[in-house]
PDB file of C-alpha atoms in Angstrom:
ATOM      1  CA  UNK A  11     199.956 147.995-103.528  1.00 59.00           C
ATOM      2  CA  UNK A  12     201.351 144.933-101.823  1.00 58.00           C
ATOM      3  CA  UNK A  13     199.713 142.186-100.132  1.00 52.00           C
ATOM      4  CA  UNK A  14     202.041 139.386 -98.566  1.00 51.00           C
ATOM      5  CA  UNK A  15     201.041 135.718 -98.034  1.00 54.00           C
ATOM      6  CA  UNK A  16     201.635 132.549 -97.012  1.00 47.00           C
ATOM      7  CA  UNK A  17     201.447 129.919 -99.667  1.00 46.00           C
ATOM      8  CA  UNK A  18     202.137 126.628 -97.168  1.00 44.00           C
ATOM      9  CA  UNK A  19     204.262 123.708 -98.304  1.00 42.00           C
ATOM     10  CA  UNK A  20     204.915 123.519-102.091  1.00 44.00           C
ATOM     11  CA  UNK A  21     206.407 121.038-103.895  1.00 42.00           C
ATOM     12  CA  UNK A  22     209.379 121.948-106.840  1.00 53.00           C
ATOM     13  CA  UNK A  23     207.422 122.474-110.125  1.00 60.00           C
ATOM     14  CA  UNK A  24     208.279 123.780-113.603  1.00 72.00           C
ATOM     15  CA  UNK A  25     208.589 127.513-114.158  1.00 91.00           C
ATOM     16  CA  UNK A  26     204.717 127.805-115.299  1.00 94.00           C
ATOM     17  CA  UNK A  27     203.280 131.556-115.271  1.00 97.00           C
ATOM     18  CA  UNK A  28     199.579 132.552-115.915  1.00 98.00           C
ATOM     19  CA  UNK A  29     197.118 135.080-117.389  1.00 98.00           C
ATOM     20  CA  UNK A  30     194.111 135.056-115.925  1.00 98.00           C
ATOM     21  CA  UNK A  31     190.621 136.327-116.585  1.00 98.00           C
ATOM     22  CA  UNK A  32     187.959 136.602-113.733  1.00 98.00           C
ATOM     23  CA  UNK A  33     184.487 137.620-113.541  1.00 98.00           C
ATOM     24  CA  UNK A  34     181.492 138.700-111.638  1.00 98.00           C
ATOM     25  CA  UNK A  35     179.186 135.976-111.155  1.00 97.00           C
ATOM     26  CA  UNK A  36     176.208 136.867-113.004  1.00 97.00           C
ATOM     27  CA  UNK A  37     178.762 137.083-116.042  1.00 97.00           C
ATOM     28  CA  UNK A  38     178.898 132.652-116.001  1.00 95.00           C
ATOM     29  CA  UNK A  39     175.564 130.578-117.097  1.00 92.00           C
ATOM     30  CA  UNK A  40     173.523 128.822-114.577  1.00 94.00           C
ATOM     31  CA  UNK A  41     175.466 125.679-114.478  1.00 89.00           C
ATOM     32  CA  UNK A  42     179.036 127.537-114.003  1.00 91.00           C
ATOM     33  CA  UNK A  43     177.251 129.517-111.363  1.00 96.00           C
ATOM     34  CA  UNK A  44     176.363 126.348-109.321  1.00 94.00           C
ATOM     35  CA  UNK A  45     179.858 125.197-109.953  1.00 90.00           C
ATOM     36  CA  UNK A  46     181.039 128.604-108.335  1.00 95.00           C
ATOM     37  CA  UNK A  47     179.233 128.686-105.507  1.00 94.00           C
ATOM     38  CA  UNK A  48     180.222 125.456-104.072  1.00 93.00           C
ATOM     39  CA  UNK A  49     183.836 126.655-104.279  1.00 94.00           C
ATOM     40  CA  UNK A  50     183.662 130.299-103.174  1.00 93.00           C
ATOM     41  CA  UNK A  51     184.393 130.064 -99.229  1.00 94.00           C
ATOM     42  CA  UNK A  52     187.687 128.081-100.476  1.00 95.00           C
ATOM     43  CA  UNK A  53     190.858 130.007 -99.836  1.00 95.00           C
ATOM     44  CA  UNK A  54     193.187 130.386-103.112  1.00 96.00           C
ATOM     45  CA  UNK A  55     195.867 128.532-101.123  1.00 95.00           C
ATOM     46  CA  UNK A  56     193.674 125.562-100.652  1.00 96.00           C
ATOM     47  CA  UNK A  57     192.588 125.858-104.648  1.00 96.00           C
ATOM     48  CA  UNK A  58     196.640 125.926-105.880  1.00 95.00           C
ATOM     49  CA  UNK A  59     197.685 123.304-103.440  1.00 94.00           C
ATOM     50  CA  UNK A  60     194.266 121.312-104.805  1.00 93.00           C
ATOM     51  CA  UNK A  61     195.445 122.345-108.418  1.00 91.00           C
ATOM     52  CA  UNK A  62     199.252 120.839-107.693  1.00 90.00           C
ATOM     53  CA  UNK A  63     198.022 117.757-105.966  1.00 90.00           C
ATOM     54  CA  UNK A  64     196.156 116.749-108.831  1.00 85.00           C
ATOM     55  CA  UNK A  65     198.655 117.799-111.424  1.00 83.00           C
ATOM     56  CA  UNK A  66     201.110 115.197-109.421  1.00 84.00           C
ATOM     57  CA  UNK A  67     198.691 112.409-109.540  1.00 79.00           C
ATOM     58  CA  UNK A  68     198.298 113.080-113.253  1.00 77.00           C
ATOM     59  CA  UNK A  69     201.895 112.591-113.914  1.00 73.00           C
ATOM     60  CA  UNK A  70     202.427 109.899-111.718  1.00 76.00           C
ATOM     61  CA  UNK A  71     200.405 107.416-113.195  1.00 75.00           C
ATOM     62  CA  UNK A  72     201.289 104.031-114.550  1.00 70.00           C
ATOM     63  CA  UNK A  73     200.340 104.460-118.232  1.00 73.00           C
ATOM     64  CA  UNK A  74     200.538 107.935-119.393  1.00 75.00           C
ATOM     65  CA  UNK A  75     197.190 110.152-119.245  1.00 73.00           C
ATOM     66  CA  UNK A  76     197.893 113.703-118.965  1.00 76.00           C
ATOM     67  CA  UNK A  77     194.064 114.751-119.061  1.00 77.00           C
ATOM     68  CA  UNK A  78     191.813 115.360-116.026  1.00 79.00           C
ATOM     69  CA  UNK A  79     189.205 112.231-115.766  1.00 80.00           C
ATOM     70  CA  UNK A  80     186.435 113.303-113.936  1.00 75.00           C
ATOM     71  CA  UNK A  81     187.659 115.259-110.987  1.00 79.00           C
ATOM     72  CA  UNK A  82     185.435 118.471-110.367  1.00 79.00           C
ATOM     73  CA  UNK A  83     186.720 121.755-112.427  1.00 88.00           C
ATOM     74  CA  UNK A  84     188.349 124.352-110.219  1.00 95.00           C
ATOM     75  CA  UNK A  85     187.725 127.857-109.835  1.00 97.00           C
ATOM     76  CA  UNK A  86     189.700 130.473-108.546  1.00 97.00           C
ATOM     77  CA  UNK A  87     188.444 133.186-106.493  1.00 97.00           C
ATOM     78  CA  UNK A  88     190.035 136.776-106.787  1.00 97.00           C
ATOM     79  CA  UNK A  89     188.819 139.889-104.129  1.00 97.00           C
ATOM     80  CA  UNK A  90     189.487 142.530-105.878  1.00 97.00           C
ATOM     81  CA  UNK A  91     189.167 146.409-104.259  1.00 96.00           C
ATOM     82  CA  UNK A  92     186.005 148.225-105.104  1.00 93.00           C
ATOM     83  CA  UNK A  93     186.089 152.533-104.822  1.00 87.00           C
ATOM     84  CA  UNK A  94     183.768 151.833-102.166  1.00 87.00           C
ATOM     85  CA  UNK A  95     186.471 150.641 -99.778  1.00 88.00           C
ATOM     86  CA  UNK A  96     184.767 147.486 -99.861  1.00 95.00           C
ATOM     87  CA  UNK A  97     186.119 144.135-102.325  1.00 96.00           C
ATOM     88  CA  UNK A  98     183.956 142.075-104.543  1.00 96.00           C
ATOM     89  CA  UNK A  99     184.229 138.231-105.491  1.00 97.00           C
ATOM     90  CA  UNK A 100     185.393 137.590-109.175  1.00 98.00           C
ATOM     91  CA  UNK A 101     185.922 134.180-110.400  1.00 98.00           C
ATOM     92  CA  UNK A 102     187.755 132.297-113.312  1.00 97.00           C
ATOM     93  CA  UNK A 103     187.317 128.496-114.242  1.00 96.00           C
ATOM     94  CA  UNK A 104     190.463 126.784-114.460  1.00 94.00           C
ATOM     95  CA  UNK A 105     189.105 124.851-117.252  1.00 91.00           C
ATOM     96  CA  UNK A 106     191.563 122.078-118.030  1.00 85.00           C
ATOM     97  CA  UNK A 107     189.666 119.355-119.801  1.00 82.00           C
ATOM     98  CA  UNK A 108     189.515 121.901-122.040  1.00 83.00           C
ATOM     99  CA  UNK A 109     193.122 123.470-122.287  1.00 83.00           C
ATOM    100  CA  UNK A 110     194.860 120.431-121.482  1.00 79.00           C
ATOM    101  CA  UNK A 111     192.586 118.795-124.711  1.00 77.00           C
ATOM    102  CA  UNK A 112     193.762 122.489-126.636  1.00 79.00           C
ATOM    103  CA  UNK A 113     197.658 121.606-125.340  1.00 73.00           C
ATOM    104  CA  UNK A 114     197.491 118.099-126.539  1.00 70.00           C
ATOM    105  CA  UNK A 115     196.609 118.955-129.985  1.00 69.00           C
ATOM    106  CA  UNK A 116     199.325 121.804-130.263  1.00 66.00           C
ATOM    107  CA  UNK A 117     202.091 119.156-129.016  1.00 62.00           C
ATOM    108  CA  UNK A 118     200.423 116.782-132.167  1.00 60.00           C
ATOM    109  CA  UNK A 119     201.356 119.909-134.510  1.00 57.00           C
ATOM    110  CA  UNK A 120     204.788 120.533-132.989  1.00 58.00           C
ATOM    111  CA  UNK A 121     205.897 117.216-132.504  1.00 60.00           C
ATOM    112  CA  UNK A 122     206.727 114.481-135.200  1.00 61.00           C
ATOM    113  CA  UNK A 123     207.058 110.631-134.943  1.00 60.00           C
ATOM    114  CA  UNK A 124     206.510 108.473-131.355  1.00 66.00           C
ATOM    115  CA  UNK A 125     207.644 110.933-129.072  1.00 62.00           C
ATOM    116  CA  UNK A 126     203.921 112.356-129.197  1.00 65.00           C
ATOM    117  CA  UNK A 127     202.225 108.745-128.874  1.00 65.00           C
ATOM    118  CA  UNK A 128     204.615 108.695-125.739  1.00 61.00           C
ATOM    119  CA  UNK A 129     203.402 111.640-123.928  1.00 67.00           C
ATOM    120  CA  UNK A 130     199.779 111.506-125.330  1.00 69.00           C
ATOM    121  CA  UNK A 131     198.914 108.060-126.547  1.00 68.00           C
ATOM    122  CA  UNK A 132     196.089 107.484-128.740  1.00 70.00           C
ATOM    123  CA  UNK A 133     194.002 105.832-126.100  1.00 70.00           C
ATOM    124  CA  UNK A 134     194.477 108.462-123.708  1.00 68.00           C
ATOM    125  CA  UNK A 135     193.633 111.241-126.155  1.00 68.00           C
ATOM    126  CA  UNK A 136     190.175 108.983-127.115  1.00 67.00           C
ATOM    127  CA  UNK A 137     188.979 108.819-123.902  1.00 70.00           C
ATOM    128  CA  UNK A 138     188.917 112.104-123.460  1.00 71.00           C
ATOM    129  CA  UNK A 139     187.225 113.099-126.130  1.00 73.00           C
ATOM    130  CA  UNK A 140     184.414 110.352-125.047  1.00 72.00           C
ATOM    131  CA  UNK A 141     184.596 112.914-121.798  1.00 72.00           C
ATOM    132  CA  UNK A 142     183.876 115.949-123.257  1.00 74.00           C
ATOM    133  CA  UNK A 143     180.285 117.580-123.977  1.00 74.00           C
ATOM    134  CA  UNK A 144     181.106 119.044-127.848  1.00 71.00           C
ATOM    135  CA  UNK A 145     178.653 121.758-126.634  1.00 72.00           C
ATOM    136  CA  UNK A 146     180.472 122.922-123.290  1.00 73.00           C
ATOM    137  CA  UNK A 147     183.790 122.312-125.236  1.00 67.00           C
ATOM    138  CA  UNK A 148     183.052 124.581-127.932  1.00 70.00           C
ATOM    139  CA  UNK A 149     181.570 127.444-125.265  1.00 71.00           C
ATOM    140  CA  UNK A 150     185.021 126.960-123.091  1.00 73.00           C
ATOM    141  CA  UNK A 151     186.991 126.936-126.177  1.00 75.00           C
ATOM    142  CA  UNK A 152     185.294 130.280-127.571  1.00 82.00           C
ATOM    143  CA  UNK A 153     185.656 132.073-123.772  1.00 91.00           C
ATOM    144  CA  UNK A 154     189.002 130.422-122.584  1.00 95.00           C
ATOM    145  CA  UNK A 155     189.935 132.365-118.966  1.00 97.00           C
ATOM    146  CA  UNK A 156     193.472 131.104-118.841  1.00 97.00           C
ATOM    147  CA  UNK A 157     196.232 131.357-120.553  1.00 96.00           C
ATOM    148  CA  UNK A 158     200.015 130.016-119.501  1.00 94.00           C
ATOM    149  CA  UNK A 159     203.365 130.198-120.802  1.00 94.00           C
ATOM    150  CA  UNK A 160     207.011 128.182-119.567  1.00 91.00           C
ATOM    151  CA  UNK A 161     209.957 129.440-118.556  1.00 92.00           C
ATOM    152  CA  UNK A 162     209.228 132.981-118.051  1.00 94.00           C
ATOM    153  CA  UNK A 163     206.978 135.273-118.263  1.00 97.00           C
ATOM    154  CA  UNK A 164     205.973 137.117-122.374  1.00 97.00           C
ATOM    155  CA  UNK A 165     206.310 140.406-122.391  1.00 97.00           C
ATOM    156  CA  UNK A 166     203.324 141.089-124.163  1.00 98.00           C
ATOM    157  CA  UNK A 167     201.601 140.268-120.427  1.00 98.00           C
ATOM    158  CA  UNK A 168     204.111 143.417-118.756  1.00 98.00           C
ATOM    159  CA  UNK A 169     201.832 145.723-121.109  1.00 98.00           C
ATOM    160  CA  UNK A 170     198.908 144.876-119.324  1.00 98.00           C
ATOM    161  CA  UNK A 171     199.963 145.558-115.687  1.00 98.00           C
ATOM    162  CA  UNK A 172     201.893 148.514-114.364  1.00 98.00           C
ATOM    163  CA  UNK A 173     204.076 148.726-111.075  1.00 95.00           C
ATOM    164  CA  UNK A 174     201.332 150.346-108.936  1.00 96.00           C
ATOM    165  CA  UNK A 175     198.824 147.608-109.793  1.00 98.00           C
ATOM    166  CA  UNK A 176     197.506 145.607-106.778  1.00 97.00           C
ATOM    167  CA  UNK A 177     200.046 143.068-105.836  1.00 98.00           C
ATOM    168  CA  UNK A 178     200.311 140.137-104.264  1.00 97.00           C
ATOM    169  CA  UNK A 179     203.642 138.154-102.824  1.00 97.00           C
ATOM    170  CA  UNK A 180     202.809 135.096-101.778  1.00 96.00           C
ATOM    171  CA  UNK A 181     206.311 133.661 -99.770  1.00 95.00           C
ATOM    172  CA  UNK A 182     206.838 129.940 -98.432  1.00 90.00           C
ATOM    173  CA  UNK A 183     209.995 129.472 -96.100  1.00 88.00           C
ATOM    174  CA  UNK A 184     211.471 132.605 -97.460  1.00 89.00           C
ATOM    175  CA  UNK A 185     211.364 131.943-100.852  1.00 93.00           C
ATOM    176  CA  UNK A 186     208.666 134.104-103.038  1.00 96.00           C
ATOM    177  CA  UNK A 187     206.918 131.505-104.614  1.00 94.00           C
ATOM    178  CA  UNK A 188     204.736 133.649-106.544  1.00 97.00           C
ATOM    179  CA  UNK A 189     203.684 137.196-107.387  1.00 98.00           C
ATOM    180  CA  UNK A 190     200.328 138.306-108.456  1.00 98.00           C
ATOM    181  CA  UNK A 191     199.657 141.482-110.501  1.00 98.00           C
ATOM    182  CA  UNK A 192     195.841 142.179-110.847  1.00 98.00           C
ATOM    183  CA  UNK A 193     194.026 145.145-112.650  1.00 98.00           C
ATOM    184  CA  UNK A 194     190.486 146.231-114.372  1.00 98.00           C
ATOM    185  CA  UNK A 195     190.390 144.907-117.849  1.00 98.00           C
ATOM    186  CA  UNK A 196     189.168 148.338-119.071  1.00 98.00           C
ATOM    187  CA  UNK A 197     192.752 149.139-118.122  1.00 98.00           C
ATOM    188  CA  UNK A 198     194.901 146.433-119.420  1.00 98.00           C
ATOM    189  CA  UNK A 199     192.976 146.606-123.131  1.00 98.00           C
ATOM    190  CA  UNK A 200     194.086 150.788-122.759  1.00 98.00           C
ATOM    191  CA  UNK A 201     197.624 149.952-122.028  1.00 98.00           C
ATOM    192  CA  UNK A 202     197.465 147.353-124.729  1.00 98.00           C
ATOM    193  CA  UNK A 203     195.510 149.845-127.589  1.00 98.00           C
ATOM    194  CA  UNK A 204     198.675 152.545-126.657  1.00 98.00           C
ATOM    195  CA  UNK A 205     200.998 150.484-127.276  1.00 98.00           C
ATOM    196  CA  UNK A 206     200.060 148.729-130.050  1.00 98.00           C
ATOM    197  CA  UNK A 207     199.456 151.915-131.680  1.00 98.00           C
ATOM    198  CA  UNK A 208     203.071 152.639-130.587  1.00 98.00           C
ATOM    199  CA  UNK A 209     204.438 149.936-131.459  1.00 98.00           C
ATOM    200  CA  UNK A 210     203.023 150.339-135.326  1.00 97.00           C
ATOM    201  CA  UNK A 211     204.384 153.440-135.951  1.00 95.00           C
ATOM    202  CA  UNK A 212     208.082 152.563-134.363  1.00 96.00           C
ATOM    203  CA  UNK A 213     208.303 148.653-135.192  1.00 96.00           C
ATOM    204  CA  UNK A 214     205.811 147.621-136.930  1.00 97.00           C
ATOM    205  CA  UNK A 215     208.402 144.288-137.765  1.00 97.00           C
ATOM    206  CA  UNK A 216     208.448 143.082-134.012  1.00 96.00           C
ATOM    207  CA  UNK A 217     206.672 139.807-132.639  1.00 97.00           C
ATOM    208  CA  UNK A 218     205.720 141.665-129.464  1.00 97.00           C
ATOM    209  CA  UNK A 219     202.905 143.793-131.809  1.00 98.00           C
ATOM    210  CA  UNK A 220     201.693 140.654-133.334  1.00 97.00           C
ATOM    211  CA  UNK A 221     201.101 139.064-129.961  1.00 98.00           C
ATOM    212  CA  UNK A 222     200.132 141.788-128.167  1.00 98.00           C
ATOM    213  CA  UNK A 223     197.143 142.361-130.822  1.00 98.00           C
ATOM    214  CA  UNK A 224     196.273 138.675-130.613  1.00 97.00           C
ATOM    215  CA  UNK A 225     196.190 139.234-126.533  1.00 98.00           C
ATOM    216  CA  UNK A 226     193.645 142.243-127.071  1.00 98.00           C
ATOM    217  CA  UNK A 227     191.352 140.262-129.626  1.00 97.00           C
ATOM    218  CA  UNK A 228     191.362 137.792-126.596  1.00 97.00           C
ATOM    219  CA  UNK A 229     190.178 140.331-124.066  1.00 98.00           C
ATOM    220  CA  UNK A 230     188.021 142.009-125.942  1.00 97.00           C
ATOM    221  CA  UNK A 231     185.835 138.599-125.153  1.00 97.00           C
ATOM    222  CA  UNK A 232     185.420 139.280-121.696  1.00 98.00           C
ATOM    223  CA  UNK A 233     182.917 142.147-119.826  1.00 97.00           C
ATOM    224  CA  UNK A 234     184.042 145.298-119.096  1.00 97.00           C
ATOM    225  CA  UNK A 235     183.927 145.025-115.004  1.00 96.00           C
ATOM    226  CA  UNK A 236     186.182 141.798-115.688  1.00 98.00           C
ATOM    227  CA  UNK A 237     189.755 141.845-113.618  1.00 98.00           C
ATOM    228  CA  UNK A 238     193.037 140.299-115.321  1.00 98.00           C
ATOM    229  CA  UNK A 239     195.828 138.458-113.481  1.00 98.00           C
ATOM    230  CA  UNK A 240     199.145 138.082-114.326  1.00 98.00           C
ATOM    231  CA  UNK A 241     200.510 134.934-111.750  1.00 98.00           C
ATOM    232  CA  UNK A 242     204.265 134.837-112.367  1.00 98.00           C
ATOM    233  CA  UNK A 243     204.331 131.184-111.091  1.00 96.00           C
ATOM    234  CA  UNK A 244     207.904 129.854-109.211  1.00 94.00           C
ATOM    235  CA  UNK A 245     209.366 132.278-111.567  1.00 96.00           C
ATOM    236  CA  UNK A 246     208.734 134.567-109.463  1.00 96.00           C
ATOM    237  CA  UNK A 247     211.611 133.606-106.780  1.00 95.00           C
ATOM    238  CA  UNK A 248     214.238 134.558-109.334  1.00 95.00           C
ATOM    239  CA  UNK A 249     213.251 137.939-109.970  1.00 96.00           C
ATOM    240  CA  UNK A 250     210.845 139.624-107.805  1.00 95.00           C
ATOM    241  CA  UNK A 251     211.254 142.345-107.195  1.00 95.00           C
ATOM    242  CA  UNK A 252     210.946 142.791-111.068  1.00 97.00           C
ATOM    243  CA  UNK A 253     210.912 145.988-113.083  1.00 97.00           C
ATOM    244  CA  UNK A 254     210.005 144.617-116.576  1.00 98.00           C
ATOM    245  CA  UNK A 255     206.518 146.405-117.214  1.00 98.00           C
ATOM    246  CA  UNK A 256     208.077 149.541-116.863  1.00 98.00           C
ATOM    247  CA  UNK A 257     211.351 148.512-118.748  1.00 98.00           C
ATOM    248  CA  UNK A 258     208.677 146.924-121.606  1.00 98.00           C
ATOM    249  CA  UNK A 259     206.778 150.588-121.258  1.00 98.00           C
ATOM    250  CA  UNK A 260     210.112 152.525-121.948  1.00 98.00           C
ATOM    251  CA  UNK A 261     211.103 150.650-124.530  1.00 98.00           C
ATOM    252  CA  UNK A 262     207.807 150.684-126.061  1.00 98.00           C
ATOM    253  CA  UNK A 263     207.607 154.399-125.607  1.00 98.00           C
ATOM    254  CA  UNK A 264     211.590 154.612-126.730  1.00 98.00           C
ATOM    255  CA  UNK A 265     210.830 152.874-130.377  1.00 97.00           C
ATOM    256  CA  UNK A 266     207.505 155.039-130.851  1.00 97.00           C
ATOM    257  CA  UNK A 267     210.201 158.068-129.944  1.00 97.00           C
ATOM    258  CA  UNK A 268     212.956 156.765-132.676  1.00 96.00           C
ATOM    259  CA  UNK A 269     214.727 156.594-129.155  1.00 98.00           C
ATOM    260  CA  UNK A 270     217.286 154.162-130.257  1.00 97.00           C
ATOM    261  CA  UNK A 271     219.198 154.020-127.370  1.00 98.00           C
ATOM    262  CA  UNK A 272     216.864 154.143-124.709  1.00 98.00           C
ATOM    263  CA  UNK A 273     215.091 151.133-126.410  1.00 98.00           C
ATOM    264  CA  UNK A 274     218.760 149.197-126.188  1.00 98.00           C
ATOM    265  CA  UNK A 275     219.104 149.794-122.900  1.00 98.00           C
ATOM    266  CA  UNK A 276     215.298 148.766-121.758  1.00 98.00           C
ATOM    267  CA  UNK A 277     216.011 145.552-123.911  1.00 97.00           C
ATOM    268  CA  UNK A 278     219.104 145.430-122.113  1.00 98.00           C
ATOM    269  CA  UNK A 279     217.654 144.971-118.605  1.00 98.00           C
ATOM    270  CA  UNK A 280     214.540 142.554-119.874  1.00 97.00           C
ATOM    271  CA  UNK A 281     217.635 140.088-121.645  1.00 96.00           C
ATOM    272  CA  UNK A 282     219.593 140.203-118.358  1.00 97.00           C
ATOM    273  CA  UNK A 283     216.615 139.540-116.272  1.00 96.00           C
ATOM    274  CA  UNK A 284     214.697 136.382-118.673  1.00 96.00           C
ATOM    275  CA  UNK A 285     217.405 134.961-120.884  1.00 94.00           C
ATOM    276  CA  UNK A 286     219.097 133.290-118.457  1.00 94.00           C
ATOM    277  CA  UNK A 287     215.767 132.012-117.003  1.00 93.00           C
ATOM    278  CA  UNK A 288     214.555 130.871-120.786  1.00 88.00           C
ATOM    279  CA  UNK A 289     217.957 129.232-121.191  1.00 88.00           C
ATOM    280  CA  UNK A 290     216.938 126.926-118.783  1.00 84.00           C
ATOM    281  CA  UNK A 291     214.323 125.377-121.353  1.00 76.00           C
ATOM    282  CA  UNK A 292     217.085 123.650-122.906  1.00 74.00           C
ATOM    283  CA  UNK A 293     218.998 122.967-120.165  1.00 67.00           C
ATOM    284  CA  UNK A 294     219.687 119.081-120.466  1.00 47.00           C
TER     285      UNK A 294
END
């Protein structure tokens, strides 16, 4: 099912895609529910614009500091169809303060030398730690609702979605600004488990097996009435209409059946679509 929408005027941003989990209101703490209730009537388009504006302000600071300071945490709202034909609201807190803290820690482990201090100065990190509430931080780390990826959509995410899942194509000025695919979390878990079983037999050496196993462990944290969303982000304009979910599924099935010809064909289709995009990460 495809529902085209207008995105409003967008500014160019890097290719970042998101995997989000949305839950009903009663899945959150009382404090989180108060924050959600204050934002639940806001359109998704406005939320995305606010998120971009906040990102720009952080990037344009005169002193390098990627952390959010005292902005209220944004909440995304997804209205997902019910069996009755109506829709129900589901919520995904942005948890930006926690996610940026974890990203800075990851950067500290992946980079060495003075570059880390240029990108994330020690003073900014110390100030961020002072702003965080230890208990809230620990709870959020234990239950992060959002994952992100740069320069493409990870193949493991495609295992979770099918081509007939609810799909929103968000357009702006004749371009596709993003595509969002959403599906019940229990279906995602079933699909993931099936793929893990097939890969364990047909290709246990593939990194995809480890990635899927880790994603399933993450999804198991959430309630079974949650909804998962794959948000392509701006890379959607380069790949949509996209057959990657089907290609990944066919590739895994081929591996499980020892059909190397079919697996190779699926990989070639995926590679022709995504390798040129991922090469942009190394372009000067």
